[in-house]
mmCIF file of N, CA and C in Angstrom:
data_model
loop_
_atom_site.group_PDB
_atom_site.id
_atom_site.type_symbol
_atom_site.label_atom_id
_atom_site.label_comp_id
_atom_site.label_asym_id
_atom_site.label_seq_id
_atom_site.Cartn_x
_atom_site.Cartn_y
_atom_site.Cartn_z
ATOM 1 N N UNK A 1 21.437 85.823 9.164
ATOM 2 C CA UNK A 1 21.369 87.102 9.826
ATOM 3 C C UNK A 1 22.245 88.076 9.027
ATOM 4 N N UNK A 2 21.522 88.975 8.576
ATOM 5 C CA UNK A 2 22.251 89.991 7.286
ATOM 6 C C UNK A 2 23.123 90.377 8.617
ATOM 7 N N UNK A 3 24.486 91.460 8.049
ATOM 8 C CA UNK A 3 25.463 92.171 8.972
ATOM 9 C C UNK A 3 24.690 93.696 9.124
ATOM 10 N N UNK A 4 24.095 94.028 8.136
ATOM 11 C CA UNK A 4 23.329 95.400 8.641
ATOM 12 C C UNK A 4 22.237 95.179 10.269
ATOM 13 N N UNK A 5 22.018 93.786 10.697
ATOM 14 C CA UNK A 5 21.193 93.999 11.630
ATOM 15 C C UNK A 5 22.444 93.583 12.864
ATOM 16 N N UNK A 6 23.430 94.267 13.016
ATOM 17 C CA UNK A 6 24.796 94.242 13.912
ATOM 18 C C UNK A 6 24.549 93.490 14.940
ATOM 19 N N UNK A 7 25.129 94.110 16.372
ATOM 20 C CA UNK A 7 25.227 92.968 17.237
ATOM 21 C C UNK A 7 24.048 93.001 17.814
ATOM 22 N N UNK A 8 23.511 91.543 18.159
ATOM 23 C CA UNK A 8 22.964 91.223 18.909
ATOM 24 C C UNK A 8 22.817 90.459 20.283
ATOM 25 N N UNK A 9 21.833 90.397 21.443
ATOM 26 C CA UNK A 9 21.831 90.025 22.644
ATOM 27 C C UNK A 9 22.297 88.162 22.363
ATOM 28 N N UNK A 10 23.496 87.945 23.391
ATOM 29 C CA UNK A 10 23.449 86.506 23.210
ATOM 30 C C UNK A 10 24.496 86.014 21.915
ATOM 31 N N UNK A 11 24.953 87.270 21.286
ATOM 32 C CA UNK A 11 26.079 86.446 20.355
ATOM 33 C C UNK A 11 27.749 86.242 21.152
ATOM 34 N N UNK A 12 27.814 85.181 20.437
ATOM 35 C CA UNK A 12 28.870 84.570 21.352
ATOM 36 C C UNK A 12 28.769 83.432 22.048
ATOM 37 N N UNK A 13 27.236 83.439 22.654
ATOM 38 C CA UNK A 13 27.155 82.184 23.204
ATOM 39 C C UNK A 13 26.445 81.294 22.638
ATOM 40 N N UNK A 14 26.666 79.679 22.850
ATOM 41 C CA UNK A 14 25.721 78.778 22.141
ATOM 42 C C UNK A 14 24.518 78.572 23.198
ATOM 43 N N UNK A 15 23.582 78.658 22.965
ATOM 44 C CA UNK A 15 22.399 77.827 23.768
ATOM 45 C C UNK A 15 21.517 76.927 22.812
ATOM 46 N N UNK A 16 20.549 76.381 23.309
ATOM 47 C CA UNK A 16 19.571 75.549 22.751
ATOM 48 C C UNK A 16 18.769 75.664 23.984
ATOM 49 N N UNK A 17 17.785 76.214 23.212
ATOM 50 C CA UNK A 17 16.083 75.998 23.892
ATOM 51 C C UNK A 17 15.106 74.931 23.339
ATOM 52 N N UNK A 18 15.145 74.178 24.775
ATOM 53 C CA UNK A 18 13.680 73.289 24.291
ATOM 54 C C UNK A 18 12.995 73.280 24.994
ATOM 55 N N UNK A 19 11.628 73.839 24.206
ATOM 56 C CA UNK A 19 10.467 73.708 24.815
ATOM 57 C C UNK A 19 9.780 72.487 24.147
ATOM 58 N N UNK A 20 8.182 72.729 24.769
ATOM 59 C CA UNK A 20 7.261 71.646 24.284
ATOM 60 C C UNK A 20 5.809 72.373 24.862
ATOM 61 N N UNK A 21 4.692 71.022 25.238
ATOM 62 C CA UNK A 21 3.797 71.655 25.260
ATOM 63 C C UNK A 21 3.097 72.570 26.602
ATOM 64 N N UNK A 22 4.369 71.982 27.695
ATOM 65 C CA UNK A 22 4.669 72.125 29.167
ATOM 66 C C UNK A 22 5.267 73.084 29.312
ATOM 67 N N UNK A 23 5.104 74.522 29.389
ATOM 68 C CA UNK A 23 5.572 75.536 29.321
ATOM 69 C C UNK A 23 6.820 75.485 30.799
ATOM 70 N N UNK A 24 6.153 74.892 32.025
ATOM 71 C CA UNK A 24 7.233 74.957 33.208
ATOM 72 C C UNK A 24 7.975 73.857 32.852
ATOM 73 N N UNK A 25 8.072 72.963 31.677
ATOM 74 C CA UNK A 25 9.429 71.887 31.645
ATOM 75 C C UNK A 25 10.540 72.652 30.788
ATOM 76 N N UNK A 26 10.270 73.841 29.941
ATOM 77 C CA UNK A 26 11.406 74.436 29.150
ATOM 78 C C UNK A 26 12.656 74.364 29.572
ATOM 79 N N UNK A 27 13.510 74.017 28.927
ATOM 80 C CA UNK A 27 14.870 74.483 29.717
ATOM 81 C C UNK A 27 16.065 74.739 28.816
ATOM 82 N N UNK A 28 17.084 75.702 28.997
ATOM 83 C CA UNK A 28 17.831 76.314 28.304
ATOM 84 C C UNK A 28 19.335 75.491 28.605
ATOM 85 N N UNK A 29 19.927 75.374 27.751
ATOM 86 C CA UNK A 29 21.314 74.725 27.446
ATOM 87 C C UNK A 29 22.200 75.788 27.393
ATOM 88 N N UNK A 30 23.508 75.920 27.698
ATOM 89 C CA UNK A 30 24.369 77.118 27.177
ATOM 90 C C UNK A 30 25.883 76.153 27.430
ATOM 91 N N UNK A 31 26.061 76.460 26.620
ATOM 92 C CA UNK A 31 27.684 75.935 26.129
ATOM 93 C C UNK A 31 28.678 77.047 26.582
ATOM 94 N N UNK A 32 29.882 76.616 26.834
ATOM 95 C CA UNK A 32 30.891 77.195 27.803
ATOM 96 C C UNK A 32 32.150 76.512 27.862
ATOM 97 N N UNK A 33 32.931 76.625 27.913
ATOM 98 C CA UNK A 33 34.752 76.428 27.729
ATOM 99 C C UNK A 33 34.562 75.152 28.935
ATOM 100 N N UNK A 34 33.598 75.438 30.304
ATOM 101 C CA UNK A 34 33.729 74.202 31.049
ATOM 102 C C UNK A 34 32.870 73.627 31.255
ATOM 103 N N UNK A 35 32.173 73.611 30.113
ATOM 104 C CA UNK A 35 31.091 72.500 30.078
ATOM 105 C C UNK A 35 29.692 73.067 29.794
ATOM 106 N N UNK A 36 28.529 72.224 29.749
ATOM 107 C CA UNK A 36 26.688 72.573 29.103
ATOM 108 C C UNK A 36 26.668 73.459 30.950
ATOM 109 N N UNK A 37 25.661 74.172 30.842
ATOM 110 C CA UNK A 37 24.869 74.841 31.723
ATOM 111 C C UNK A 37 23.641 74.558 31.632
ATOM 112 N N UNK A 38 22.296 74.549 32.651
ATOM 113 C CA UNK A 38 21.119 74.115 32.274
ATOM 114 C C UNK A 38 20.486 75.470 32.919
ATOM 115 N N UNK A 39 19.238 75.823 32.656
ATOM 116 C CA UNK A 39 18.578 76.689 32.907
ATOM 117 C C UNK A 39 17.210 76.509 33.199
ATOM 118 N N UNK A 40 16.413 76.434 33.956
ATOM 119 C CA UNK A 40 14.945 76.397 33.930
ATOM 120 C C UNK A 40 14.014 77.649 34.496
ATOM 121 N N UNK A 41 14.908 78.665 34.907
ATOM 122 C CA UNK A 41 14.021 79.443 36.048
ATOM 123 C C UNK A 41 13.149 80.568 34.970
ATOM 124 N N UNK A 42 11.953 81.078 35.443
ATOM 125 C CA UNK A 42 11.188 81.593 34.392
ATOM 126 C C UNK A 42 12.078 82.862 33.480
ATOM 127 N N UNK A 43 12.411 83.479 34.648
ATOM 128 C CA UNK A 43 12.845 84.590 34.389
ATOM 129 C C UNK A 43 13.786 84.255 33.461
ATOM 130 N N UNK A 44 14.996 83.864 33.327
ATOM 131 C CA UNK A 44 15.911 83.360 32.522
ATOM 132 C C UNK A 44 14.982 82.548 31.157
ATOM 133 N N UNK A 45 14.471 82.377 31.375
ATOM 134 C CA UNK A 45 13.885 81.499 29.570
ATOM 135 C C UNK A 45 13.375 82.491 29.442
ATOM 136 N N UNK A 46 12.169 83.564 30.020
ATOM 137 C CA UNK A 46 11.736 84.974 29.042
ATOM 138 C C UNK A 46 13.090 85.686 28.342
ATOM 139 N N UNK A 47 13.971 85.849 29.221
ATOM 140 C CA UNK A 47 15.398 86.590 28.518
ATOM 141 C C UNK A 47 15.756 85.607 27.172
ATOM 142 N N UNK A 48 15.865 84.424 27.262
ATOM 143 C CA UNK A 48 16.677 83.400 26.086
ATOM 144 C C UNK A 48 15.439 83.667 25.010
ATOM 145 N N UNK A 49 14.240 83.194 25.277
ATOM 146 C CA UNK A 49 12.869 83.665 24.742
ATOM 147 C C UNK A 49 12.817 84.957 23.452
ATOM 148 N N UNK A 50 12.995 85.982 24.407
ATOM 149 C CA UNK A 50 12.941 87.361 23.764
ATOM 150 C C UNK A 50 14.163 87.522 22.933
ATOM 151 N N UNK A 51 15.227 86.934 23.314
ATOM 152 C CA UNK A 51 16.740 87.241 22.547
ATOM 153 C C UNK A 51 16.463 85.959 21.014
ATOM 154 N N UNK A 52 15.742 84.602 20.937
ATOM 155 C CA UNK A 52 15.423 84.098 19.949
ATOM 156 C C UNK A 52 14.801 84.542 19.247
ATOM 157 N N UNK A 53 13.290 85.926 19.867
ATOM 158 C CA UNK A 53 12.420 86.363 19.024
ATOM 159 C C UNK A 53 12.814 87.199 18.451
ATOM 160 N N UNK A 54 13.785 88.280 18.962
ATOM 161 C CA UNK A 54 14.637 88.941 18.045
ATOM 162 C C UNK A 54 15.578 88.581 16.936
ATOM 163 N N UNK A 55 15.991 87.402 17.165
ATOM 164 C CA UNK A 55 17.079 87.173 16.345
ATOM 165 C C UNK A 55 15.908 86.344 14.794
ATOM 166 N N UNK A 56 14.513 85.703 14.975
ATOM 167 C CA UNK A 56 13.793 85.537 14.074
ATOM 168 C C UNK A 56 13.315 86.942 13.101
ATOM 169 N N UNK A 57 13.128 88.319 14.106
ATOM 170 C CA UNK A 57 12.532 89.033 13.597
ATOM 171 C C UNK A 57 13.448 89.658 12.249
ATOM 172 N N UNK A 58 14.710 89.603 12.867
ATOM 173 C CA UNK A 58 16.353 90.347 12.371
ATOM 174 C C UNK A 58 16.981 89.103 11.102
ATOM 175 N N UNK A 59 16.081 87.652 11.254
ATOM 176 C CA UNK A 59 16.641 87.049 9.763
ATOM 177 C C UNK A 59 16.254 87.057 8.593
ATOM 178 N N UNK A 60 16.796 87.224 7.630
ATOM 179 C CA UNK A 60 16.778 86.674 6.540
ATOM 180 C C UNK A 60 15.510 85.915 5.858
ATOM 181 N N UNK A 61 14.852 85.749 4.881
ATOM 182 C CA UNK A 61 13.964 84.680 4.802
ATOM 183 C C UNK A 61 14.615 83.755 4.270
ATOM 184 N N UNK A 62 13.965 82.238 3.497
ATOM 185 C CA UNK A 62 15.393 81.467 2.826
ATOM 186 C C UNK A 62 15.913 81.723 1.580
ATOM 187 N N UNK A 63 14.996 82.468 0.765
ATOM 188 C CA UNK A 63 15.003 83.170 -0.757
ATOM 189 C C UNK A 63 16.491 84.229 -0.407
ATOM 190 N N UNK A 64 16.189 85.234 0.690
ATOM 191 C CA UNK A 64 16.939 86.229 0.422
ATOM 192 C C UNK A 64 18.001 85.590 1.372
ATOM 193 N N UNK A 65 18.268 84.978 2.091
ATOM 194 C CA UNK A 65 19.160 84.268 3.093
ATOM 195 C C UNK A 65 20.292 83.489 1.885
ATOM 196 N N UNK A 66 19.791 83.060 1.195
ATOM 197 C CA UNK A 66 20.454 81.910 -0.386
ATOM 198 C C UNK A 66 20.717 83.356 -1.385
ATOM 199 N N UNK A 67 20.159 84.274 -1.382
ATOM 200 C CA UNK A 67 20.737 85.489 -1.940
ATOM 201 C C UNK A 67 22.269 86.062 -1.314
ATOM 202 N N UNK A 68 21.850 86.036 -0.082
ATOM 203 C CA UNK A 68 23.103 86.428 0.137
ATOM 204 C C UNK A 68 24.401 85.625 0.290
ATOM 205 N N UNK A 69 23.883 84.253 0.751
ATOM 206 C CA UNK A 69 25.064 83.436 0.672
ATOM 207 C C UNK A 69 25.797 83.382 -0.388
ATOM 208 N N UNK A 70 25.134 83.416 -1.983
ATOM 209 C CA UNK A 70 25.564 83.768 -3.253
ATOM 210 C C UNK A 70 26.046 85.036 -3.458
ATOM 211 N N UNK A 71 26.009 85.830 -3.172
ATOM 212 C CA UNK A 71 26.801 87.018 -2.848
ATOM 213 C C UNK A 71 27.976 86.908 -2.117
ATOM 214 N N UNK A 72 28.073 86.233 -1.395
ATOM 215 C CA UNK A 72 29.195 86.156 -0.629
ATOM 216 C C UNK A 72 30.513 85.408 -0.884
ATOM 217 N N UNK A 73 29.822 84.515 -1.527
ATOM 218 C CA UNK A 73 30.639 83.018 -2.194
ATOM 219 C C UNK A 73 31.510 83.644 -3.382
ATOM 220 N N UNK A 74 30.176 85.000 -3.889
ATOM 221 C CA UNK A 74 31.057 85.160 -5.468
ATOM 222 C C UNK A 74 30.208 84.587 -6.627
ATOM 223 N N UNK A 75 29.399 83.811 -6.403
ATOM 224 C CA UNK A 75 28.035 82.866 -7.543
ATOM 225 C C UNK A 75 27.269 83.435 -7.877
ATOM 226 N N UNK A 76 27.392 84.763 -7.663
ATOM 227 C CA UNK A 76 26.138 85.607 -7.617
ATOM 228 C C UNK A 76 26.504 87.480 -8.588
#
């Protein structure tokens, strides 16, 4: 995630989404100082949903993603 695409929804926290082919079994993970959280309710996975599709739209590809890491390091 280049720094020109600044903050985004959801930084700060860890989650993990897993889905499959069962759209009502999805369920969202979120990490927290006291422990995993679980999530299943629709509404809440469209939010985790839309905040992943943004954060795909806002990365890097792996060409220019390895560009910048080399930039950063100094290898570059």
């Amino acid at each position: 995630m280049p720094f020109s695409s600044g903050a985004f929804p959801g930084a700060g926290q860890a989650l993990f989404y897993a889905e499959g082919i069962v759209p009502q079994l999805d369920t969202v993970q979120l990490d927290s100082a006291h422990g995993p959280g679980f999530t299943h309710a629709p509404a809440q996975l469209d939010k985790y949903r839309s905040q992943l599709d943004w954060m795909d739209r806002a990365s890097l590809d792996s060409r220019k993603s390895r560009d910048f890491i080399l930039t950063l390091t100094g290898t570059r």
